[in-house]
XYZ file of C-alpha atoms in Angstrom:
675
model
C 0.000 0.000 0.000
C 2.882 2.350 0.797
C 4.407 1.814 -2.637
C 1.090 2.563 -4.259
C 0.770 5.815 -2.308
C 4.341 6.766 -3.250
C 3.657 6.147 -6.957
C 0.580 8.268 -6.896
C 2.489 11.051 -5.187
C 5.219 10.886 -7.791
C 2.745 11.132 -10.601
C 1.092 14.049 -8.864
C 4.376 15.889 -8.589
C 5.191 15.041 -12.196
C 1.917 16.518 -13.280
C 2.655 19.753 -11.516
C 6.303 19.808 -12.643
C 6.692 21.037 -16.226
C 10.454 20.540 -16.414
C 11.457 17.849 -19.040
C 7.890 16.658 -19.726
C 8.020 17.329 -23.488
C 10.376 14.438 -24.200
C 8.450 12.016 -22.056
C 5.115 13.005 -23.515
C 6.517 12.723 -27.037
C 7.803 9.239 -26.288
C 4.458 8.256 -24.880
C 2.659 9.659 -27.934
C 4.861 7.677 -30.324
C 3.274 4.414 -29.262
C -0.172 5.076 -30.795
C 1.430 6.870 -33.751
C 3.605 3.851 -34.444
C 0.578 1.590 -34.142
C -1.337 3.774 -36.566
C 1.530 4.011 -39.054
C 2.259 0.324 -38.794
C -1.356 -0.452 -39.393
C -1.321 1.694 -42.550
C 1.843 0.065 -43.883
C 0.718 -3.460 -43.161
C -2.841 -2.787 -44.298
C -1.474 -1.479 -47.588
C 0.559 -4.665 -48.011
C -2.515 -6.740 -47.238
C -4.488 -4.777 -49.831
C -1.886 -5.309 -52.545
C -1.626 -9.001 -51.719
C -5.421 -9.390 -51.853
C -5.625 -7.596 -55.219
C -2.779 -9.634 -56.719
C -4.159 -12.860 -55.275
C -7.592 -12.105 -56.748
C -6.060 -11.313 -60.133
C -4.092 -14.559 -60.073
C -7.154 -16.553 -59.049
C -9.202 -14.942 -61.835
C -6.461 -15.630 -64.393
C -6.264 -19.240 -63.317
C -10.024 -19.732 -63.509
C -10.167 -18.126 -66.954
C -7.332 -20.319 -68.212
C -8.892 -23.434 -66.755
C -12.222 -22.678 -68.446
C -10.566 -21.826 -71.741
C -8.632 -25.092 -71.854
C -11.607 -27.274 -70.973
C -12.506 -29.654 -73.803
C -16.243 -29.267 -74.078
C -17.479 -29.816 -70.542
C -14.456 -31.877 -69.489
C -12.123 -30.337 -66.924
C -9.076 -32.529 -67.296
C -5.474 -32.539 -66.070
C -4.352 -30.212 -68.831
C -7.020 -27.626 -67.973
C -6.044 -27.744 -64.293
C -2.349 -27.466 -65.171
C -3.062 -24.382 -67.270
C -5.124 -22.868 -64.463
C -2.297 -23.323 -61.956
C 0.302 -22.083 -64.444
C -1.596 -18.852 -65.046
C -2.053 -18.427 -61.305
C 1.671 -18.890 -60.690
C 2.578 -16.443 -63.445
C 0.416 -13.785 -61.812
C 1.357 -14.514 -58.201
C 5.072 -15.215 -57.966
C 6.372 -17.262 -55.062
C 7.344 -15.060 -52.110
C 5.817 -11.885 -53.519
C 5.386 -9.295 -50.734
C 6.984 -11.849 -48.422
C 3.913 -14.102 -48.516
C 4.067 -17.696 -47.375
C 1.766 -20.721 -47.360
C 0.310 -19.874 -50.788
C -2.551 -22.181 -51.786
C -4.753 -22.451 -54.865
C -7.409 -24.878 -56.012
C -9.511 -25.003 -59.196
C -12.401 -27.262 -60.156
C -15.494 -27.476 -62.372
C -18.836 -26.717 -60.796
C -22.292 -28.056 -61.634
C -22.792 -25.345 -64.259
C -19.670 -26.483 -66.163
C -17.769 -23.348 -65.172
C -14.411 -23.210 -63.408
C -14.297 -21.934 -59.851
C -11.285 -21.499 -57.612
C -10.018 -20.533 -54.198
C -6.625 -19.071 -53.306
C -4.934 -18.075 -50.091
C -1.675 -16.683 -48.729
C -0.245 -15.601 -45.386
C 0.962 -11.969 -45.292
C 3.762 -11.141 -42.763
C 3.353 -8.025 -40.600
C 6.207 -5.638 -39.854
C 5.234 -2.776 -37.540
C 2.157 -4.622 -36.322
C 4.313 -7.514 -35.153
C 5.466 -5.186 -32.287
C 1.890 -5.391 -31.076
C 1.717 -9.159 -31.284
C 0.255 -9.534 -34.824
C 2.954 -11.383 -36.770
C 0.923 -12.370 -39.890
C -2.533 -12.206 -41.449
C -4.125 -14.851 -43.745
C -5.773 -13.644 -46.997
C -8.319 -15.776 -48.911
C -10.192 -15.109 -52.171
C -12.644 -16.970 -54.412
C -13.055 -16.737 -58.186
C -15.150 -18.144 -61.033
C -14.873 -17.956 -64.820
C -17.853 -18.236 -67.145
C -18.237 -18.664 -70.878
C -21.166 -16.604 -72.042
C -22.384 -16.787 -75.610
C -23.777 -13.730 -77.407
C -26.301 -14.054 -80.234
C -24.315 -16.413 -82.392
C -24.523 -17.827 -85.918
C -22.046 -20.578 -86.743
C -21.804 -21.955 -90.267
C -19.813 -25.183 -90.601
C -18.291 -25.534 -94.084
C -17.139 -29.152 -94.019
C -15.019 -31.093 -96.471
C -16.802 -34.441 -96.915
C -14.695 -35.717 -99.797
C -13.697 -39.349 -100.152
C -10.510 -38.974 -98.119
C -12.576 -38.272 -94.997
C -13.057 -42.040 -94.769
C -9.315 -42.470 -94.123
C -7.761 -42.898 -90.669
C -4.965 -40.560 -89.608
C -1.743 -42.087 -88.229
C -2.167 -42.796 -84.528
C -5.977 -42.660 -84.643
C -8.400 -45.529 -84.370
C -11.380 -43.827 -86.024
C -11.900 -42.368 -89.478
C -11.637 -38.651 -90.109
C -15.398 -38.323 -90.555
C -15.993 -40.064 -87.208
C -13.480 -37.741 -85.535
C -15.245 -34.760 -87.106
C -18.619 -35.881 -85.759
C -17.175 -36.140 -82.232
C -15.403 -32.771 -82.401
C -18.473 -30.888 -83.679
C -20.579 -32.522 -80.967
C -18.113 -31.396 -78.294
C -18.156 -27.871 -79.750
C -21.954 -27.840 -79.646
C -21.989 -29.033 -76.017
C -19.575 -26.281 -74.977
C -21.508 -23.528 -76.706
C -24.908 -24.685 -75.516
C -23.683 -24.950 -71.919
C -22.276 -21.433 -72.057
C -25.133 -19.521 -73.665
C -27.452 -17.357 -71.583
C -31.189 -17.899 -71.524
C -31.826 -14.856 -73.713
C -29.119 -15.537 -76.315
C -29.932 -16.910 -79.771
C -27.507 -19.571 -81.005
C -27.951 -21.063 -84.468
C -25.975 -23.603 -86.461
C -25.781 -24.256 -90.201
C -23.909 -26.810 -92.294
C -22.522 -26.938 -95.833
C -20.915 -30.296 -96.652
C -19.063 -30.047 -99.964
C -17.122 -32.072 -102.515
C -17.714 -31.769 -106.296
C -20.668 -29.489 -105.590
C -23.136 -28.756 -102.774
C -26.545 -30.159 -101.929
C -28.685 -27.033 -101.479
C -31.484 -27.647 -103.965
C -34.225 -28.184 -101.410
C -33.380 -24.855 -99.735
C -34.120 -22.886 -102.918
C -37.325 -21.357 -104.203
C -38.716 -22.596 -107.488
C -38.308 -19.230 -109.193
C -34.583 -19.367 -108.385
C -34.191 -22.461 -110.602
C -34.110 -22.485 -114.401
C -37.041 -23.855 -116.381
C -34.692 -25.542 -118.861
C -31.014 -26.353 -119.071
C -28.551 -27.875 -121.497
C -26.590 -30.966 -120.472
C -23.892 -32.970 -122.243
C -26.284 -35.792 -123.047
C -27.750 -37.842 -125.870
C -30.984 -38.433 -127.756
C -32.237 -41.126 -130.157
C -30.989 -40.624 -133.704
C -32.231 -43.257 -136.179
C -32.581 -46.976 -136.789
C -30.734 -48.852 -139.506
C -31.605 -52.319 -140.815
C -29.053 -54.880 -141.956
C -29.240 -58.403 -143.340
C -26.600 -61.056 -142.772
C -26.132 -64.643 -143.830
C -24.299 -67.221 -141.726
C -23.152 -70.668 -142.728
C -22.827 -73.471 -140.204
C -19.325 -74.878 -139.909
C -17.963 -78.390 -140.125
C -17.558 -78.902 -136.400
C -19.405 -78.449 -133.126
C -16.911 -77.609 -130.387
C -17.266 -78.037 -126.625
C -14.709 -77.086 -123.977
C -14.134 -79.541 -121.188
C -13.529 -78.722 -117.522
C -10.286 -77.088 -116.410
C -7.759 -78.274 -113.886
C -5.600 -75.763 -111.989
C -2.237 -76.047 -110.278
C 0.127 -73.471 -108.823
C -0.917 -70.485 -106.729
C -3.493 -67.711 -107.140
C -3.805 -65.486 -104.040
C -6.131 -62.495 -103.634
C -5.392 -59.667 -101.187
C -6.811 -56.194 -100.602
C -5.439 -52.848 -99.465
C -6.808 -49.327 -99.183
C -6.142 -46.596 -101.688
C -6.906 -42.878 -101.725
C -10.664 -42.399 -102.137
C -10.180 -39.219 -104.178
C -7.892 -41.051 -106.632
C -9.117 -44.618 -106.509
C -7.242 -46.114 -109.446
C -5.754 -49.581 -109.793
C -2.040 -50.037 -110.519
C -1.112 -51.427 -113.914
C -1.203 -55.198 -114.291
C 2.085 -57.090 -114.132
C 0.630 -60.438 -115.106
C 2.274 -62.378 -117.934
C 0.654 -65.289 -119.700
C 2.024 -68.085 -121.857
C -0.095 -70.660 -123.628
C 0.336 -73.790 -125.690
C -1.806 -76.528 -127.193
C -1.401 -80.010 -128.647
C -3.293 -79.319 -131.848
C -6.351 -81.255 -132.981
C -5.879 -84.988 -132.608
C -8.132 -87.563 -134.234
C -10.053 -89.885 -131.884
C -11.436 -93.366 -132.646
C -15.059 -92.195 -132.466
C -14.471 -89.603 -135.188
C -14.149 -86.642 -132.858
C -11.037 -84.519 -132.395
C -9.452 -83.178 -129.220
C -7.058 -80.336 -128.470
C -5.518 -79.846 -125.009
C -4.675 -76.248 -124.015
C -2.258 -75.150 -121.295
C -2.189 -71.538 -119.955
C 0.399 -70.398 -117.387
C 0.062 -67.054 -115.478
C 2.643 -65.217 -113.387
C 2.504 -61.738 -111.828
C -0.440 -59.684 -110.586
C -3.727 -58.206 -111.748
C -5.222 -55.219 -109.917
C -8.701 -53.763 -109.645
C -10.108 -50.818 -107.725
C -13.542 -50.199 -106.246
C -14.965 -47.268 -104.291
C -17.846 -47.877 -101.882
C -19.095 -45.668 -99.044
C -15.985 -43.534 -99.327
C -13.589 -46.491 -98.984
C -11.202 -47.242 -101.842
C -10.331 -50.935 -102.038
C -7.432 -52.101 -104.205
C -7.650 -55.818 -104.961
C -4.537 -57.671 -106.084
C -4.660 -61.158 -107.576
C -1.162 -62.632 -107.552
C -0.338 -65.610 -109.786
C 2.641 -67.890 -109.232
C 3.041 -70.561 -111.941
C -0.723 -70.742 -112.039
C -1.428 -73.417 -114.671
C -4.804 -74.014 -116.311
C -5.267 -77.171 -118.430
C -8.437 -77.996 -120.371
C -9.374 -80.080 -123.390
C -11.668 -79.008 -126.216
C -13.566 -81.661 -128.150
C -15.154 -81.154 -131.555
C -17.517 -83.459 -133.378
C -18.772 -83.351 -136.996
C -21.706 -80.965 -137.529
C -24.577 -82.813 -139.309
C -25.920 -79.431 -140.528
C -22.630 -78.287 -141.969
C -23.087 -75.950 -144.909
C -26.619 -74.854 -144.023
C -27.183 -71.112 -144.295
C -29.318 -68.801 -142.154
C -30.329 -65.273 -143.127
C -31.208 -62.784 -140.388
C -32.390 -59.198 -140.412
C -31.505 -56.920 -137.490
C -32.121 -53.354 -136.428
C -29.451 -51.063 -135.006
C -30.463 -48.189 -132.765
C -28.221 -45.124 -133.095
C -27.673 -42.255 -130.664
C -26.686 -38.648 -131.153
C -24.360 -37.664 -128.334
C -24.407 -33.879 -128.001
C -25.555 -31.008 -125.771
C -29.280 -31.492 -125.202
C -31.703 -28.993 -123.688
C -34.253 -30.438 -121.270
C -37.457 -28.842 -120.026
C -37.177 -28.941 -116.215
C -40.409 -27.287 -115.140
C -41.968 -30.574 -114.045
C -38.946 -31.268 -111.821
C -39.440 -28.044 -109.829
C -42.548 -29.309 -108.062
C -45.656 -27.580 -106.789
C -45.197 -27.342 -103.028
C -47.298 -24.608 -101.403
C -44.253 -23.120 -99.648
C -42.673 -22.297 -102.998
C -39.574 -24.421 -102.416
C -38.047 -26.913 -104.807
C -39.202 -30.523 -104.265
C -41.969 -32.876 -105.171
C -41.477 -32.750 -108.930
C -40.667 -35.468 -111.454
C -38.735 -35.315 -114.727
C -39.385 -37.837 -117.510
C -36.438 -37.248 -119.842
C -37.379 -39.802 -122.501
C -35.360 -42.759 -123.852
C -31.838 -42.052 -122.636
C -30.924 -45.436 -121.224
C -30.548 -48.445 -123.462
C -32.081 -51.622 -122.136
C -30.938 -55.210 -122.302
C -28.144 -55.763 -124.793
C -28.383 -52.271 -126.235
C -30.676 -53.242 -129.090
C -33.568 -50.942 -128.172
C -34.317 -47.452 -126.943
C -35.698 -47.863 -123.443
C -37.549 -45.208 -121.485
C -35.495 -43.682 -118.696
C -36.879 -44.039 -115.200
C -38.403 -40.864 -113.831
C -35.978 -38.524 -112.095
C -37.112 -36.878 -108.860
C -35.561 -33.739 -107.409
C -33.744 -34.614 -104.215
C -34.154 -38.361 -104.619
C -31.992 -41.199 -105.859
C -28.968 -40.520 -107.999
C -30.290 -37.054 -108.905
C -29.767 -35.871 -105.326
C -30.520 -32.221 -104.642
C -27.199 -30.837 -105.782
C -26.879 -27.870 -108.087
C -24.950 -26.485 -110.990
C -23.945 -22.880 -110.392
C -25.269 -19.880 -112.248
C -23.351 -17.963 -114.911
C -19.659 -17.336 -114.330
C -16.648 -16.003 -116.214
C -13.512 -17.557 -117.675
C -10.837 -15.896 -115.555
C -7.716 -16.786 -113.609
C -7.669 -13.620 -111.500
C -10.567 -12.893 -109.162
C -9.102 -9.884 -107.377
C -11.401 -8.051 -107.486
C -14.292 -10.380 -108.261
C -15.494 -9.555 -111.805
C -18.949 -8.010 -111.865
C -19.949 -10.439 -114.614
C -19.262 -13.415 -112.326
C -22.873 -13.757 -111.241
C -22.070 -16.980 -109.416
C -19.727 -15.143 -107.026
C -22.267 -12.411 -106.223
C -23.094 -13.716 -102.755
C -26.273 -11.741 -102.122
C -27.812 -11.479 -105.575
C -31.388 -12.733 -105.726
C -32.117 -14.632 -108.966
C -34.233 -12.845 -111.539
C -36.959 -15.239 -112.777
C -36.720 -13.579 -116.189
C -32.948 -14.030 -116.454
C -31.736 -17.675 -116.463
C -28.123 -16.495 -116.117
C -28.915 -15.505 -112.524
C -30.628 -18.801 -111.675
C -29.307 -22.166 -110.522
C -29.583 -25.467 -112.384
C -30.218 -29.027 -111.163
C -27.203 -31.329 -110.988
C -28.408 -34.506 -112.739
C -25.702 -37.126 -113.388
C -28.223 -39.400 -115.127
C -28.480 -36.925 -117.999
C -24.750 -36.449 -118.555
C -22.661 -38.516 -120.996
C -18.989 -37.627 -121.537
C -19.004 -38.758 -125.165
C -15.927 -40.546 -126.469
C -15.533 -42.442 -123.187
C -17.095 -45.887 -123.035
C -15.980 -46.222 -119.415
C -13.790 -44.627 -116.782
C -11.135 -47.292 -116.519
C -8.960 -48.263 -113.584
C -6.503 -45.497 -114.469
C -7.364 -41.809 -114.303
C -9.049 -40.911 -117.640
C -8.261 -37.220 -117.388
C -4.520 -37.764 -117.835
C -5.142 -38.501 -121.506
C -6.873 -35.897 -123.659
C -6.868 -37.978 -126.827
C -10.442 -39.206 -126.537
C -12.103 -35.893 -125.732
C -13.685 -34.107 -128.717
C -12.131 -30.786 -129.667
C -15.472 -29.367 -130.836
C -17.744 -29.565 -127.813
C -20.789 -28.656 -129.896
C -20.288 -31.440 -132.428
C -22.675 -34.373 -132.510
C -21.226 -37.848 -132.147
C -23.406 -40.518 -133.765
C -22.852 -43.984 -132.341
C -24.793 -47.178 -131.807
C -23.129 -47.958 -128.470
C -23.240 -46.714 -124.912
C -20.862 -44.038 -123.768
C -20.502 -43.793 -120.018
C -23.211 -42.013 -118.007
C -22.043 -39.927 -115.023
C -24.538 -41.511 -112.618
C -22.300 -44.593 -112.796
C -19.718 -42.724 -110.702
C -21.493 -41.142 -107.707
C -18.491 -41.675 -105.419
C -15.902 -39.746 -107.374
C -16.571 -38.212 -110.799
C -20.140 -37.099 -110.053
C -20.375 -36.863 -106.272
C -23.350 -35.150 -104.675
C -22.660 -34.628 -100.940
C -25.087 -34.701 -98.028
C -27.725 -31.991 -97.784
C -26.795 -28.556 -96.482
C -28.677 -27.110 -93.513
C -29.778 -23.511 -93.037
C -29.054 -21.645 -89.817
C -31.366 -22.772 -87.037
C -31.357 -23.682 -83.387
C -30.676 -27.367 -82.802
C -31.133 -29.950 -80.111
C -28.475 -32.505 -79.275
C -30.598 -35.187 -80.913
C -31.010 -33.170 -84.114
C -27.281 -32.548 -84.285
C -26.467 -36.228 -83.795
C -28.919 -37.288 -86.483
C -27.505 -34.770 -88.942
C -23.850 -35.613 -88.299
C -24.498 -39.358 -88.522
C -26.068 -38.780 -91.921
C -22.970 -37.175 -93.442
C -21.617 -39.284 -96.289
C -18.173 -39.044 -97.877
C -17.435 -39.053 -101.607
C -15.874 -36.995 -104.348
C -12.998 -34.580 -104.757
C -12.092 -31.266 -103.136
C -13.653 -28.140 -104.660
C -13.189 -25.670 -101.803
C -14.727 -22.664 -103.544
C -18.241 -24.042 -103.946
C -18.447 -25.026 -100.268
C -17.200 -21.680 -98.991
C -19.449 -19.765 -101.403
C -22.569 -21.425 -100.059
C -21.383 -21.070 -96.490
C -21.374 -17.308 -97.085
C -24.760 -17.382 -98.811
C -26.447 -19.257 -95.990
C -24.852 -16.975 -93.367
C -25.322 -13.595 -95.047
C -27.796 -11.175 -93.407
C -28.361 -9.316 -96.694
C -28.868 -12.031 -99.293
C -31.105 -14.984 -100.111
C -32.144 -15.543 -96.507
C -32.055 -11.973 -95.198
C -35.496 -12.300 -93.617
C -34.132 -15.064 -91.373
C -30.572 -13.820 -90.832
C -30.704 -10.038 -90.526
C -31.660 -9.780 -86.840
C -31.880 -12.017 -83.813
C -35.187 -12.755 -82.149
C -34.122 -10.677 -79.127
C -33.145 -7.719 -81.307
C -29.480 -7.773 -80.282
C -26.423 -7.959 -82.508
C -25.437 -11.294 -84.079
C -21.828 -12.501 -84.092
C -21.255 -14.453 -87.323
C -18.646 -17.188 -87.774
C -17.611 -19.660 -90.458
C -15.728 -22.766 -89.360
C -14.044 -24.056 -92.518
C -12.613 -27.563 -92.111
C -10.805 -29.536 -94.782
C -8.665 -32.648 -94.796
C -6.790 -31.939 -97.996
C -5.494 -29.587 -100.626
C -7.650 -28.609 -103.578
C -8.179 -31.623 -105.836
C -10.052 -31.305 -109.106
C -10.374 -33.395 -112.246
C -11.514 -32.059 -115.584
C -13.237 -35.398 -116.188
C -15.531 -34.625 -113.235
C -19.119 -33.525 -113.332
C -19.156 -30.704 -110.791
C -20.988 -27.478 -109.949
C -19.986 -26.036 -113.329
C -20.997 -28.975 -115.481
C -18.751 -31.523 -117.137
C -15.505 -29.562 -117.051
C -13.917 -31.256 -120.081
C -16.842 -30.394 -122.354
C -18.787 -27.504 -120.803
C -15.637 -25.435 -120.080
C -17.508 -22.706 -118.220
C -14.451 -21.689 -116.207
C -11.732 -22.501 -118.754
C -11.214 -21.386 -122.373
C -13.983 -22.638 -124.637
C -11.711 -23.508 -127.564
C -9.629 -26.180 -125.834
C -9.529 -28.760 -123.071
C -8.268 -27.584 -119.677
C -4.488 -27.963 -119.687
C -4.499 -30.720 -117.105
C -6.066 -30.709 -113.676
C -3.644 -28.014 -112.513
C -5.586 -25.417 -114.486
C -8.932 -26.202 -112.876
C -7.268 -26.487 -109.458
C -5.685 -23.048 -109.825
C -9.043 -21.507 -110.715
C -10.724 -23.047 -107.669
C -7.997 -21.704 -105.379
C -8.133 -18.190 -106.873
C -11.873 -18.115 -106.332
C -11.545 -19.371 -102.760
C -9.095 -16.577 -101.966
C -11.536 -14.012 -103.345
C -14.398 -15.446 -101.288
C -12.303 -15.429 -98.114
C -11.600 -11.721 -98.671
C -15.326 -11.159 -99.150
C -16.029 -12.813 -95.790
C -13.481 -10.618 -94.020
C -14.974 -7.505 -95.623
C -18.368 -8.478 -94.183
C -17.004 -8.749 -90.630
C -17.510 -12.512 -90.649
C -14.965 -14.319 -88.528
C -13.447 -17.213 -90.464
C -11.842 -20.096 -88.580
C -9.848 -22.628 -90.594
C -8.895 -26.166 -89.571
C -6.559 -28.308 -91.684
C -7.263 -31.839 -90.479
C -4.757 -34.554 -91.299
C -3.137 -32.252 -93.839
C -0.829 -29.246 -93.979
C -2.102 -25.788 -93.105
C -1.120 -24.272 -96.434
C -0.720 -20.526 -97.074
C -3.979 -20.710 -99.045
C -5.882 -22.044 -96.034
C -4.087 -19.883 -93.480
C -4.794 -16.788 -95.549
C -8.504 -17.575 -95.490
C -8.675 -17.249 -91.692
C -9.094 -13.879 -89.998
C -5.510 -14.114 -88.702
C -2.998 -16.737 -87.629
C -4.770 -17.188 -84.299
C -7.852 -18.330 -86.205
C -6.088 -21.106 -88.169
C -5.325 -24.580 -86.834
C -3.501 -27.665 -88.025
C -4.886 -30.836 -86.467
C -2.949 -34.015 -87.200
C -5.233 -36.411 -85.359
C -8.618 -36.717 -83.678
C -7.413 -35.316 -80.335
C -5.966 -32.207 -81.993
C -9.133 -31.731 -84.014
C -11.194 -31.835 -80.829
C -8.794 -29.365 -79.223
C -9.095 -27.003 -82.197
C -12.888 -26.999 -82.011
C -12.715 -26.503 -78.229
C -10.399 -23.517 -78.677
C -12.760 -21.997 -81.237
C -15.711 -22.484 -78.896
C -13.842 -20.769 -76.049
C -12.833 -17.855 -78.259
C -16.271 -17.427 -79.803
C -17.781 -17.270 -76.333
C -17.350 -14.243 -74.118
C -15.093 -15.605 -71.412
C -15.398 -13.461 -68.285
C -14.849 -13.473 -64.544
C -18.137 -13.876 -62.725
C -16.906 -13.673 -59.107
């Protein structure tokens, strides 16, 4: 108690004594000042750490969402999320310790994350606060604006091939990648957004006929075809010979082995035969019963080859012979009617092979909605029946059915090699021009392989017919009169006259609708990039054929328009093909009229020049073009078609194709931080 009273007395005296108090009071005042200053310094550090931690968490979540494949958050996506976090929040920054981060996918298929760090205190540690933990949360969302996506898809024969390292065909890989893209986009779109998808499969031409109005199609068109000419009668006399000959059964020794391999569907030709054959016989030898016999021996060595194309698969069949010996005996007996004569009279039916104009009005149909379909064309006796001795009526041709398909020949074009700028007279390249019913040059024409005969070719043999120009007529207007059958283009629907699967206008789709459509894609034909890209633009344009459907979204907001252009090969044409511009060797609508195209390189160069012009047209219309080279090289031609290098991809296998589509989906969407 005494010490307490003494302390109080001392403080009382100190209060009354003003000598030396300034220093003591200043020292006493420093304690709260230091606390305040320390709090400001440490609070500032905590603020900067929280901001940087939030930024790093956001960056990680965005990266994780961007690298998701569809709705799959895999190891790669998580690695990217952590890498972006680490790049934005360096180890030990601001003296932090115990840094944690965690990213995962939530039920809405978005990426969410948490991050934490311990911030050391400096001044505040004097007051017993040595560190403060900081924790943040983050989430990244893909949100889709009003979106139109037009898939321009190469469905040529090579899409049936399997890339090295894959176990599925290219077309199967494409189906899976487009499905994953669709899942990503649909999961990311908001309730009010309009998302539509369209498709243009292409090869020799495009299948858009059933999307067109009747007045957009010509009433008549000229095809390289044929019509009955005349009938000639001839009389012949035959005399029966001295002998009646019958061949006996054969015996075989040696080896004959058949094997198959796959060839390129877009060039499905058999190698030349290497088989050699030697034969011998004993000559006719008299037998006791009055008959005569002759024994024949045939020996084969080497190989024969044949090629067939079915459902996009090219099969090369080799038959290898090793000392393959055939022995048979022919027997002839005296003919009791030897010397008798028979006179016969026969008719020969002749054809005129030439350009023929057909009335197509009945093919256009009478549907109440004004669209093409429902019509039937009866072209007359084009197909010979039986052994070719009569003119037989051709089966009716229906628009969009059977071998006629619903593919089109393009409207009027020009013979040019330079399409920069696009010539005004190239009506076919005028993307938005509505056909004038009074001007057939502005209208489209049905693609009908059953009407087309490339005269001077009796068949397309196992080797490529276009490499030889000898059999093509110089005068394409001349009539060729013949009593035989030249080849008809409907005999070659898988290569020389391919009509791809039907195109689809922009529309919303369900998962089931998408699956049904993709499963229906067939593969056939060669690679005419320009016709596919042209119709991709037409079906996407807000100012052309389908402006009433494409100009505005149902919610009135802006539409973001994209073309995803996927091909698995370089341009591949053949002037023996029937394509969107007719039979190239004879119609010559894009090459000089007075000569054959100078090899396939000429038609290929024209297609590529036109594609370049169309890609420029897309860029001028603020359409974002994405290009994917699948199982092939990303050539300068293809790369130049994309908006920029970031919009062009080379995918060497199915996994890379899926990744390319996933990257496009993430970039099309508006990726943003939502927390």
